[in-house]
PDB file of C-alpha atoms in Angstrom:
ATOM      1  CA  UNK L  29      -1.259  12.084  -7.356  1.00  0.00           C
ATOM      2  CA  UNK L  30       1.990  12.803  -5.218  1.00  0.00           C
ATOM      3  CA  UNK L  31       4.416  11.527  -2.890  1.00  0.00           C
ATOM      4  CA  UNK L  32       4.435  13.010   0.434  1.00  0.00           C
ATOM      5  CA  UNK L  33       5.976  13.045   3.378  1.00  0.00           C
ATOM      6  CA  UNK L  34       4.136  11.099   6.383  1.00  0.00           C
ATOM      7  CA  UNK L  35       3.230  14.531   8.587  1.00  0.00           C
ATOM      8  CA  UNK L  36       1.647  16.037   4.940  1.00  0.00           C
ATOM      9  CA  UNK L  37      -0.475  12.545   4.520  1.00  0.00           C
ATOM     10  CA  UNK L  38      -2.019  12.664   7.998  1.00  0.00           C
ATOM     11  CA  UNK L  39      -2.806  16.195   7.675  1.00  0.00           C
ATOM     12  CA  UNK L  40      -4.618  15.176   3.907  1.00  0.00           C
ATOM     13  CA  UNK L  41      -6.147  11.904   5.441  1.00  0.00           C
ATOM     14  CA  UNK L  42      -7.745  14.183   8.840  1.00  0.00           C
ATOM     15  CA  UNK L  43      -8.783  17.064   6.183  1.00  0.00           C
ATOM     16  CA  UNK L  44     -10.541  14.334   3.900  1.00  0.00           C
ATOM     17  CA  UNK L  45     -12.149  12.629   6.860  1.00  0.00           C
ATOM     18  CA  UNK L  46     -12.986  15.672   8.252  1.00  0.00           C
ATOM     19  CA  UNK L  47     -15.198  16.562   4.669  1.00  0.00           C
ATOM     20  CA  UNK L  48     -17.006  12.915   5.143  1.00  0.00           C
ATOM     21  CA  UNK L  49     -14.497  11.339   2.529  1.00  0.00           C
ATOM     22  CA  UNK L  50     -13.531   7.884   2.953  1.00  0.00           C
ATOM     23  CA  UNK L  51      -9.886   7.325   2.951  1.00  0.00           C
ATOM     24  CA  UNK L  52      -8.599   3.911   1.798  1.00  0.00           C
ATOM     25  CA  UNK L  53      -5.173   2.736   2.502  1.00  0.00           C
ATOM     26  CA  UNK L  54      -3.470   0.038   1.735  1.00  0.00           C
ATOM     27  CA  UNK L  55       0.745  -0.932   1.268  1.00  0.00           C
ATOM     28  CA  UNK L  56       3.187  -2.743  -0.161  1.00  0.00           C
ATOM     29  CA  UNK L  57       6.602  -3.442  -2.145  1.00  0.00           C
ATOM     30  CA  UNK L  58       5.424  -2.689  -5.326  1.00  0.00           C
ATOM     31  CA  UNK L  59       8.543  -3.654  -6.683  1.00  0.00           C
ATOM     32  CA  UNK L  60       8.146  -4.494 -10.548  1.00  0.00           C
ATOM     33  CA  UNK L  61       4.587  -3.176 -11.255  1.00  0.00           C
ATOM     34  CA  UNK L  62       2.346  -5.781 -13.191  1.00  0.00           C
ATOM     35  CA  UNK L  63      -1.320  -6.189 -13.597  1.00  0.00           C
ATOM     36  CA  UNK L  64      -1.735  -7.888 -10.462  1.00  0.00           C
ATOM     37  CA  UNK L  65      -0.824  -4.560  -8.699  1.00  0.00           C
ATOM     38  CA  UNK L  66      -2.989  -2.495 -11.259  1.00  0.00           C
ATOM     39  CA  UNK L  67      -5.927  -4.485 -10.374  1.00  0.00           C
ATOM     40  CA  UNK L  68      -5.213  -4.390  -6.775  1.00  0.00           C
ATOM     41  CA  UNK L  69      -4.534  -0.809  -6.816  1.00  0.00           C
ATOM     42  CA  UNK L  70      -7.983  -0.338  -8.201  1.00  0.00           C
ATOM     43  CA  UNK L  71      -9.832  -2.446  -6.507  1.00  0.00           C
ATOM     44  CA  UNK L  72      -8.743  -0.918  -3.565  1.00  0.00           C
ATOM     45  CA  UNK L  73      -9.734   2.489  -4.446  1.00  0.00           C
ATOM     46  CA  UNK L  74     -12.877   1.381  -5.693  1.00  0.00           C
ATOM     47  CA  UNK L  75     -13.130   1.454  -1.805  1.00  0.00           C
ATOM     48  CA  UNK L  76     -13.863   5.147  -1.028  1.00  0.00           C
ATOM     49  CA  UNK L  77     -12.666   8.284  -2.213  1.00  0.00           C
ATOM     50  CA  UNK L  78      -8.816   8.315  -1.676  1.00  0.00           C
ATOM     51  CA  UNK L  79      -5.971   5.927  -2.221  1.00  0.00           C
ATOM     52  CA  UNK L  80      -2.891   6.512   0.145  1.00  0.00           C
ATOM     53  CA  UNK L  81      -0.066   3.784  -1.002  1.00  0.00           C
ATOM     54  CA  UNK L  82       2.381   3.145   1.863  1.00  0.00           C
ATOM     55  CA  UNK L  83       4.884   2.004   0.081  1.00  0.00           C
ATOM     56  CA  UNK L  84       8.457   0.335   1.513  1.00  0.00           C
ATOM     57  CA  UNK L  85      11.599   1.655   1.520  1.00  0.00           C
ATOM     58  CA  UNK L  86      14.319   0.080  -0.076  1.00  0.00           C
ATOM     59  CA  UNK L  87      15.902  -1.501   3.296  1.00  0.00           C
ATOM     60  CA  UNK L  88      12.653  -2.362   4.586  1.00  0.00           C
ATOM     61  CA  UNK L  89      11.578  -4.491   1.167  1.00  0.00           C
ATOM     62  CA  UNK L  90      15.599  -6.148   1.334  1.00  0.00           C
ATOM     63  CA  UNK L  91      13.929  -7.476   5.067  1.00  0.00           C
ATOM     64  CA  UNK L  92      10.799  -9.019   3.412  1.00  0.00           C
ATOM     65  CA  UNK L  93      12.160  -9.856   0.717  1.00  0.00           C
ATOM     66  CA  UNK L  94      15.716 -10.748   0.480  1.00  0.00           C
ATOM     67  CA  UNK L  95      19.121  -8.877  -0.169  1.00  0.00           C
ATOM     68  CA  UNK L  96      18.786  -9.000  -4.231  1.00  0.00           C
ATOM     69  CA  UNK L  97      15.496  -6.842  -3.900  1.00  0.00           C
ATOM     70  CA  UNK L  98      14.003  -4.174  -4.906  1.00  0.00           C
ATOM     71  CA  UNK L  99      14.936  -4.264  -8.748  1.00  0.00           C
ATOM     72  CA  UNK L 100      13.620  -1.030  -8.410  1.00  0.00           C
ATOM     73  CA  UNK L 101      14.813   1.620  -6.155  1.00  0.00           C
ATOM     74  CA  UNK L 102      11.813   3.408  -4.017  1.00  0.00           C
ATOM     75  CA  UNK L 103      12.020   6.472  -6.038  1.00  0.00           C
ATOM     76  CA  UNK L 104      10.994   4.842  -9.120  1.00  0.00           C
ATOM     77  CA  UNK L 105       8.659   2.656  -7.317  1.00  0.00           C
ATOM     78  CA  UNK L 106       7.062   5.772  -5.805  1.00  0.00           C
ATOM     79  CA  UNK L 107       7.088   7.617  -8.702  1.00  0.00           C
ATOM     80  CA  UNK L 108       5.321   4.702 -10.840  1.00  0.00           C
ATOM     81  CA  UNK L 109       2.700   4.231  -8.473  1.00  0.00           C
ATOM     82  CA  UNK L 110       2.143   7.652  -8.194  1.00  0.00           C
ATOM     83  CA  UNK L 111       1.287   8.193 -11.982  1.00  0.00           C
ATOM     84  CA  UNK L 112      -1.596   6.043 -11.828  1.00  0.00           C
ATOM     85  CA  UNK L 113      -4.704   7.525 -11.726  1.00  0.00           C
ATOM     86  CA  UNK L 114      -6.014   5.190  -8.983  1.00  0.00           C
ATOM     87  CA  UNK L 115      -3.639   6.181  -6.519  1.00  0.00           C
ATOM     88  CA  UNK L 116      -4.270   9.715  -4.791  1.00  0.00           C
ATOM     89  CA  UNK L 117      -0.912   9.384  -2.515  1.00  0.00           C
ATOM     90  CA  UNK L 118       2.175   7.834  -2.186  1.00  0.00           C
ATOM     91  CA  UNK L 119       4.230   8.060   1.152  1.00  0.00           C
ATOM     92  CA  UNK L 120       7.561   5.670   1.948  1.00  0.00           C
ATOM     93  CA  UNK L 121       7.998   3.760   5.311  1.00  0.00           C
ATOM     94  CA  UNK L 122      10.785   1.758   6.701  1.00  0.00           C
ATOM     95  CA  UNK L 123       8.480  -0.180   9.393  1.00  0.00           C
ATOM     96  CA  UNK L 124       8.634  -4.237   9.387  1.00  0.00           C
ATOM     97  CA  UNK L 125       4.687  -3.396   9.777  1.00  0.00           C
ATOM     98  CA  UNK L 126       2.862  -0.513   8.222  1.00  0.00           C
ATOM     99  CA  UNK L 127       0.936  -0.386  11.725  1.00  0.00           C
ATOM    100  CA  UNK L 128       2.299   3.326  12.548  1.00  0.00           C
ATOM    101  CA  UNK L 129       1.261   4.736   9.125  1.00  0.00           C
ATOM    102  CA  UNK L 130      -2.709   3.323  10.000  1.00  0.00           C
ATOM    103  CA  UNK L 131      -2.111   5.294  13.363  1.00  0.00           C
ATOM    104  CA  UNK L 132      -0.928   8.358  11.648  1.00  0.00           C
ATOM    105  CA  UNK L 133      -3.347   7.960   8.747  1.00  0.00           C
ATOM    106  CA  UNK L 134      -6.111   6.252  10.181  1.00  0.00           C
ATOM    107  CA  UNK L 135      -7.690   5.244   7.222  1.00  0.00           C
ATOM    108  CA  UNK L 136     -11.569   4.401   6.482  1.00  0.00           C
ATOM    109  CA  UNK L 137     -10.509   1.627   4.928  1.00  0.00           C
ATOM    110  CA  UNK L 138      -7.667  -0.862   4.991  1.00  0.00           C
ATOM    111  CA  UNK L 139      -7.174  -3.419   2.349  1.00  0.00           C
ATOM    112  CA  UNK L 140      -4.930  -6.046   1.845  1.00  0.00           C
ATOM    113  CA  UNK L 141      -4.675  -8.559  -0.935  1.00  0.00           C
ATOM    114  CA  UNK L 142      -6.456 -12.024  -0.441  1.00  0.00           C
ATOM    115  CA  UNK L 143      -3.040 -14.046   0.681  1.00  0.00           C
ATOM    116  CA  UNK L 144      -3.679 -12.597   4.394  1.00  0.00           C
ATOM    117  CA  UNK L 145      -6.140 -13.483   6.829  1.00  0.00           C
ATOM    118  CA  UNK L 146      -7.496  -9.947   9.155  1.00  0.00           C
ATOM    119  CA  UNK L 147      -6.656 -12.379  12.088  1.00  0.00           C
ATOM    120  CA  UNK L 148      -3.057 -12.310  10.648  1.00  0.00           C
ATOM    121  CA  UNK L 149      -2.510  -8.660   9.976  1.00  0.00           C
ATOM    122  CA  UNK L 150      -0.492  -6.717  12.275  1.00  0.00           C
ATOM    123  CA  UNK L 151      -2.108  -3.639  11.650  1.00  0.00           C
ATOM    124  CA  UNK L 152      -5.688  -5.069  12.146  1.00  0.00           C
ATOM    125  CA  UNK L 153      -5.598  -3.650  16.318  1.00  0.00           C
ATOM    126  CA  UNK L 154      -4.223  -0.067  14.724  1.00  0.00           C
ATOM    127  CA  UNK L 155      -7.377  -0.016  12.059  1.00  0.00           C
ATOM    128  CA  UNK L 156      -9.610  -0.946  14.791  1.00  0.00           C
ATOM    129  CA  UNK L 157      -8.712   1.127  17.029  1.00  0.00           C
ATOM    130  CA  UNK L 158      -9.938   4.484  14.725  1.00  0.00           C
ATOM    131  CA  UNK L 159     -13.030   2.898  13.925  1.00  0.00           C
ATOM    132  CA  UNK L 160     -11.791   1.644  10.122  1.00  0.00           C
ATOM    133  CA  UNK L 161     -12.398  -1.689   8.652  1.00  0.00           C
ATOM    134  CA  UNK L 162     -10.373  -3.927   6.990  1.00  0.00           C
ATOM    135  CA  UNK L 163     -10.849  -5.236   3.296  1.00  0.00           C
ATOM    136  CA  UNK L 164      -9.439  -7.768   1.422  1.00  0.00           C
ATOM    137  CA  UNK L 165      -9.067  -8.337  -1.920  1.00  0.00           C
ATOM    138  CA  UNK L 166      -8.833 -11.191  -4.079  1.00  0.00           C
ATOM    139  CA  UNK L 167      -5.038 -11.855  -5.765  1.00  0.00           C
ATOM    140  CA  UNK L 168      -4.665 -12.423  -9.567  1.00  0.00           C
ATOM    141  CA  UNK L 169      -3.409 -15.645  -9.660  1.00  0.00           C
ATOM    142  CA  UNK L 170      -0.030 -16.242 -11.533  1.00  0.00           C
ATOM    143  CA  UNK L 171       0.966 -12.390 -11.083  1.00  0.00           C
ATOM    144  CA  UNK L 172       3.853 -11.201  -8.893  1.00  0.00           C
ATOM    145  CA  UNK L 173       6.967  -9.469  -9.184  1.00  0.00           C
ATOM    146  CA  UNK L 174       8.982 -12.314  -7.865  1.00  0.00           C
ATOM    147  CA  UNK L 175       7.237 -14.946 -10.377  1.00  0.00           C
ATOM    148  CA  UNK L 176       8.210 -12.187 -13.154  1.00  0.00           C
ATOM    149  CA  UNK L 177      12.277 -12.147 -11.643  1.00  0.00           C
ATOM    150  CA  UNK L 178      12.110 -15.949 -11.710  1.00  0.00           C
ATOM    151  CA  UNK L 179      11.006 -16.109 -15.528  1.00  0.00           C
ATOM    152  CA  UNK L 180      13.821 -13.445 -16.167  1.00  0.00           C
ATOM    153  CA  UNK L 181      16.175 -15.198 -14.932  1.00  0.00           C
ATOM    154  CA  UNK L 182      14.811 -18.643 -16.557  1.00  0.00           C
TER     155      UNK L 182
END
């Protein structure tokens, strides 16, 4: 359970694959952590073996989500994430897409949570491409960080 650095995560995603693991990614903003995420989170590693998180940088989740986000900076974030015992790896990206991190990872497994369609996802050619398939899972419904800042600020 650690945050690495992209180079260390493809060398730990190859090594597993390489033993016949199966290596599950998946990303995100992971901004304020609720039990949407946690369920998510497991879900997803409920996949295979190991759980890489790719998780957005700061400037990347202001993009996606607007210049009054993160509440939490991506240090926190990763370190969060990273203490939960469903989650193997964390490594940051500042990609619009988290395509390049399926290339370097090249993951077993991709899952995403039930609000996309595969047809939609911009790393679906990337996941193909190594031979992985993509998974998604259902959302909790009524959980999200942004429905959490909106009842704060109620």
């Amino acid at each position: 359970m650690s945050v690495v650095s992209r180079e260390k995560v493809q060398l730990i995603a190859a090594s597993l694959k390489a033993a016949g693991k199966t290596v599950v990614f998946t990303n995100g903003c992971f901004d304020i952590l609720h039990v949407g995420h946690v369920r998510y989170l497991t879900a997803a590693r409920n996949q295979g073996d190991c759980l890489i998180v790719g998780l957005n940088t700061d400037q990347s989740v202001r993009i996606l989500k607007g210049p009054t986000r993160p509440v939490n900076n991506e240090n926190d974030r990763a370190e969060v994430l990273s203490a939960l015992s469903v989650v193997d790896y964390v490594v940051l990206f500042g990609e619009n897409t988290a395509s390049e991190l399926v290339e370097v990872i090249q993951p077993t497994i991709y899952v995403k949570g039930g609000d996309y369609a595969v047809a939609e996802l911009p790393e679906a050619e990337a996941v193909a491409k190594h031979g992985g398939k993509i998974v998604l899972v259902p959302m909790v419904e009524g959980r999200s960080s942004t429905q959490i800042i909106n009842k704060i600020k109620a």
